[in-house]
Amino acid sequence: MTLGEQKELSCEINVTPMIDVLLVLLVVFMLSIQLRRILAVNVPPPADATPRADRSPQVVLELKSDGSYAINGAAVAMADLGPRLHELTDGGRRQLLFVRAAPGRRYGEVIQVVDLARGSGWGVIGYTP
């Protein structure tokens, strides 16, 4: 009889805990399918599915390749850009402005116009290609 007998390390994977976990998961999924059938929720349809009439059109500020500016296709001088952008916010109700710059425009010019728009009350500015 020897005390402290050394056993060799086993390199085999013990699959018993893995099978236990898989069986528990199987039971959980089976119960969840049954509960889904029992707890069906009937949601009533919306009362009025008509679109909102007060949706305003999008505002797109364009920096054209010839150096000019346009809002929704209408040409605007750089000096008039700030006041015109402020008018289009509708007293703060509009928050989203899209900026589209021609590929030849400098990045600094785009940033200058975006700063002008933020100062005019536009909160969210999106960039379009």
PDB file of C-alpha atoms in Angstrom:
ATOM      1  CA  MET A   1       0.000   0.000   0.000  1.00  0.00           C
ATOM      2  CA  THR A   2       1.526   3.261  -1.106  1.00  0.00           C
ATOM      3  CA  LEU A   3       0.331   6.650  -0.002  1.00  0.00           C
ATOM      4  CA  GLY A   4       0.363   9.612  -2.365  1.00  0.00           C
ATOM      5  CA  GLU A   5       0.292   7.483  -5.429  1.00  0.00           C
ATOM      6  CA  GLN A   6       0.696   9.559  -8.600  1.00  0.00           C
ATOM      7  CA  LYS A   7      -1.872   9.034 -11.336  1.00  0.00           C
ATOM      8  CA  GLU A   8      -1.167   9.858 -14.915  1.00  0.00           C
ATOM      9  CA  LEU A   9      -2.862  12.904 -16.410  1.00  0.00           C
ATOM     10  CA  SER A  10      -5.770  12.076 -18.640  1.00  0.00           C
ATOM     11  CA  CYS A  11      -5.864  13.779 -22.040  1.00  0.00           C
ATOM     12  CA  GLU A  12      -9.445  12.772 -22.750  1.00  0.00           C
ATOM     13  CA  ILE A  13     -12.325  15.228 -22.801  1.00  0.00           C
ATOM     14  CA  ASN A  14     -14.904  14.666 -20.097  1.00  0.00           C
ATOM     15  CA  VAL A  15     -18.161  14.825 -22.067  1.00  0.00           C
ATOM     16  CA  THR A  16     -20.540  14.261 -19.157  1.00  0.00           C
ATOM     17  CA  PRO A  17     -20.849  17.973 -18.189  1.00  0.00           C
ATOM     18  CA  MET A  18     -21.260  18.924 -21.842  1.00  0.00           C
ATOM     19  CA  ILE A  19     -24.105  16.433 -22.283  1.00  0.00           C
ATOM     20  CA  ASP A  20     -25.740  17.754 -19.095  1.00  0.00           C
ATOM     21  CA  VAL A  21     -25.649  21.311 -20.432  1.00  0.00           C
ATOM     22  CA  LEU A  22     -27.048  20.228 -23.795  1.00  0.00           C
ATOM     23  CA  LEU A  23     -29.920  18.396 -22.134  1.00  0.00           C
ATOM     24  CA  VAL A  24     -30.761  21.443 -20.013  1.00  0.00           C
ATOM     25  CA  LEU A  25     -30.727  23.636 -23.139  1.00  0.00           C
ATOM     26  CA  LEU A  26     -32.961  21.158 -24.938  1.00  0.00           C
ATOM     27  CA  VAL A  27     -35.489  21.264 -22.092  1.00  0.00           C
ATOM     28  CA  VAL A  28     -35.385  25.079 -21.974  1.00  0.00           C
ATOM     29  CA  PHE A  29     -36.024  25.378 -25.715  1.00  0.00           C
ATOM     30  CA  MET A  30     -38.842  22.852 -25.580  1.00  0.00           C
ATOM     31  CA  LEU A  31     -40.506  24.792 -22.755  1.00  0.00           C
ATOM     32  CA  SER A  32     -40.060  28.120 -24.523  1.00  0.00           C
ATOM     33  CA  ILE A  33     -41.847  26.778 -27.604  1.00  0.00           C
ATOM     34  CA  GLN A  34     -44.755  25.669 -25.436  1.00  0.00           C
ATOM     35  CA  LEU A  35     -44.887  29.044 -23.661  1.00  0.00           C
ATOM     36  CA  ARG A  36     -44.886  30.848 -26.987  1.00  0.00           C
ATOM     37  CA  ARG A  37     -48.070  29.028 -27.942  1.00  0.00           C
ATOM     38  CA  ILE A  38     -49.690  29.672 -24.560  1.00  0.00           C
ATOM     39  CA  LEU A  39     -48.725  33.334 -24.230  1.00  0.00           C
ATOM     40  CA  ALA A  40     -49.767  34.553 -27.672  1.00  0.00           C
ATOM     41  CA  VAL A  41     -50.380  38.292 -27.613  1.00  0.00           C
ATOM     42  CA  ASN A  42     -53.036  39.838 -29.796  1.00  0.00           C
ATOM     43  CA  VAL A  43     -52.003  43.392 -30.609  1.00  0.00           C
ATOM     44  CA  PRO A  44     -54.732  45.624 -31.997  1.00  0.00           C
ATOM     45  CA  PRO A  45     -54.006  47.344 -35.309  1.00  0.00           C
ATOM     46  CA  PRO A  46     -53.189  51.054 -35.205  1.00  0.00           C
ATOM     47  CA  ALA A  47     -56.239  53.282 -35.096  1.00  0.00           C
ATOM     48  CA  ASP A  48     -55.226  55.536 -37.977  1.00  0.00           C
ATOM     49  CA  ALA A  49     -52.530  54.473 -40.404  1.00  0.00           C
ATOM     50  CA  THR A  50     -52.568  57.637 -42.510  1.00  0.00           C
ATOM     51  CA  PRO A  51     -49.214  59.368 -43.006  1.00  0.00           C
ATOM     52  CA  ARG A  52     -48.540  62.582 -41.183  1.00  0.00           C
ATOM     53  CA  ALA A  53     -49.523  65.613 -43.218  1.00  0.00           C
ATOM     54  CA  ASP A  54     -47.080  67.999 -41.532  1.00  0.00           C
ATOM     55  CA  ARG A  55     -43.969  66.279 -42.855  1.00  0.00           C
ATOM     56  CA  SER A  56     -41.771  68.903 -44.378  1.00  0.00           C
ATOM     57  CA  PRO A  57     -39.578  68.201 -47.391  1.00  0.00           C
ATOM     58  CA  GLN A  58     -35.896  67.524 -46.944  1.00  0.00           C
ATOM     59  CA  VAL A  59     -33.467  70.405 -47.031  1.00  0.00           C
ATOM     60  CA  VAL A  60     -30.306  69.796 -49.066  1.00  0.00           C
ATOM     61  CA  LEU A  61     -27.450  72.290 -49.067  1.00  0.00           C
ATOM     62  CA  GLU A  62     -25.257  71.826 -52.124  1.00  0.00           C
ATOM     63  CA  LEU A  63     -21.703  73.008 -52.632  1.00  0.00           C
ATOM     64  CA  LYS A  64     -21.375  72.965 -56.404  1.00  0.00           C
ATOM     65  CA  SER A  65     -18.163  72.412 -58.341  1.00  0.00           C
ATOM     66  CA  ASP A  66     -18.212  75.950 -59.795  1.00  0.00           C
ATOM     67  CA  GLY A  67     -17.932  77.471 -56.286  1.00  0.00           C
ATOM     68  CA  SER A  68     -21.605  78.359 -55.867  1.00  0.00           C
ATOM     69  CA  TYR A  69     -24.089  77.247 -53.227  1.00  0.00           C
ATOM     70  CA  ALA A  70     -27.668  76.015 -53.580  1.00  0.00           C
ATOM     71  CA  ILE A  71     -30.441  75.031 -51.186  1.00  0.00           C
ATOM     72  CA  ASN A  72     -32.825  72.462 -52.672  1.00  0.00           C
ATOM     73  CA  GLY A  73     -31.597  73.423 -56.140  1.00  0.00           C
ATOM     74  CA  ALA A  74     -32.109  77.196 -55.727  1.00  0.00           C
ATOM     75  CA  ALA A  75     -28.893  79.214 -55.975  1.00  0.00           C
ATOM     76  CA  VAL A  76     -27.937  81.152 -52.838  1.00  0.00           C
ATOM     77  CA  ALA A  77     -25.047  83.589 -52.372  1.00  0.00           C
ATOM     78  CA  MET A  78     -22.577  82.894 -49.561  1.00  0.00           C
ATOM     79  CA  ALA A  79     -23.606  86.132 -47.806  1.00  0.00           C
ATOM     80  CA  ASP A  80     -27.274  85.057 -47.796  1.00  0.00           C
ATOM     81  CA  LEU A  81     -26.601  81.467 -46.764  1.00  0.00           C
ATOM     82  CA  GLY A  82     -26.790  82.004 -42.979  1.00  0.00           C
ATOM     83  CA  PRO A  83     -30.094  83.917 -42.922  1.00  0.00           C
ATOM     84  CA  ARG A  84     -31.657  81.550 -45.472  1.00  0.00           C
ATOM     85  CA  LEU A  85     -30.660  78.490 -43.423  1.00  0.00           C
ATOM     86  CA  HIS A  86     -32.102  80.130 -40.314  1.00  0.00           C
ATOM     87  CA  GLU A  87     -35.419  80.736 -42.151  1.00  0.00           C
ATOM     88  CA  LEU A  88     -35.624  77.097 -43.181  1.00  0.00           C
ATOM     89  CA  THR A  89     -35.428  75.787 -39.600  1.00  0.00           C
ATOM     90  CA  ASP A  90     -39.072  76.889 -39.121  1.00  0.00           C
ATOM     91  CA  GLY A  91     -38.397  78.215 -35.655  1.00  0.00           C
ATOM     92  CA  GLY A  92     -36.458  75.135 -34.551  1.00  0.00           C
ATOM     93  CA  ARG A  93     -38.983  72.549 -35.768  1.00  0.00           C
ATOM     94  CA  ARG A  94     -36.669  71.245 -38.480  1.00  0.00           C
ATOM     95  CA  GLN A  95     -33.475  69.668 -37.248  1.00  0.00           C
ATOM     96  CA  LEU A  96     -32.112  67.632 -40.196  1.00  0.00           C
ATOM     97  CA  LEU A  97     -30.033  69.187 -42.976  1.00  0.00           C
ATOM     98  CA  PHE A  98     -28.247  67.276 -45.725  1.00  0.00           C
ATOM     99  CA  VAL A  99     -24.993  68.605 -47.169  1.00  0.00           C
ATOM    100  CA  ARG A 100     -23.876  67.524 -50.626  1.00  0.00           C
ATOM    101  CA  ALA A 101     -20.463  68.726 -51.775  1.00  0.00           C
ATOM    102  CA  ALA A 102     -19.030  68.359 -55.257  1.00  0.00           C
ATOM    103  CA  PRO A 103     -15.897  66.188 -55.397  1.00  0.00           C
ATOM    104  CA  GLY A 104     -13.691  69.168 -56.261  1.00  0.00           C
ATOM    105  CA  ARG A 105     -14.629  71.286 -53.225  1.00  0.00           C
ATOM    106  CA  ARG A 106     -12.118  71.695 -50.420  1.00  0.00           C
ATOM    107  CA  TYR A 107     -12.815  70.083 -47.061  1.00  0.00           C
ATOM    108  CA  GLY A 108     -12.400  73.425 -45.286  1.00  0.00           C
ATOM    109  CA  GLU A 109     -15.241  74.934 -47.315  1.00  0.00           C
ATOM    110  CA  VAL A 110     -17.549  72.086 -46.302  1.00  0.00           C
ATOM    111  CA  ILE A 111     -16.659  72.549 -42.624  1.00  0.00           C
ATOM    112  CA  GLN A 112     -17.252  76.300 -42.910  1.00  0.00           C
ATOM    113  CA  VAL A 113     -20.750  75.720 -44.313  1.00  0.00           C
ATOM    114  CA  VAL A 114     -21.526  73.070 -41.664  1.00  0.00           C
ATOM    115  CA  ASP A 115     -20.471  75.487 -38.900  1.00  0.00           C
ATOM    116  CA  LEU A 116     -22.705  78.130 -40.458  1.00  0.00           C
ATOM    117  CA  ALA A 117     -25.621  75.676 -40.510  1.00  0.00           C
ATOM    118  CA  ARG A 118     -25.098  74.693 -36.866  1.00  0.00           C
ATOM    119  CA  GLY A 119     -25.032  78.369 -35.925  1.00  0.00           C
ATOM    120  CA  SER A 120     -28.305  78.836 -37.803  1.00  0.00           C
ATOM    121  CA  GLY A 121     -30.081  76.247 -35.635  1.00  0.00           C
ATOM    122  CA  TRP A 122     -29.655  72.953 -37.488  1.00  0.00           C
ATOM    123  CA  GLY A 123     -29.018  70.163 -34.987  1.00  0.00           C
ATOM    124  CA  VAL A 124     -28.447  67.108 -37.182  1.00  0.00           C
ATOM    125  CA  ILE A 125     -26.382  67.355 -40.342  1.00  0.00           C
ATOM    126  CA  GLY A 126     -26.082  64.472 -42.772  1.00  0.00           C
ATOM    127  CA  TYR A 127     -23.597  64.173 -45.595  1.00  0.00           C
ATOM    128  CA  THR A 128     -24.576  62.784 -48.988  1.00  0.00           C
ATOM    129  CA  PRO A 129     -22.251  61.724 -51.782  1.00  0.00           C
TER     130      PRO A 129
END
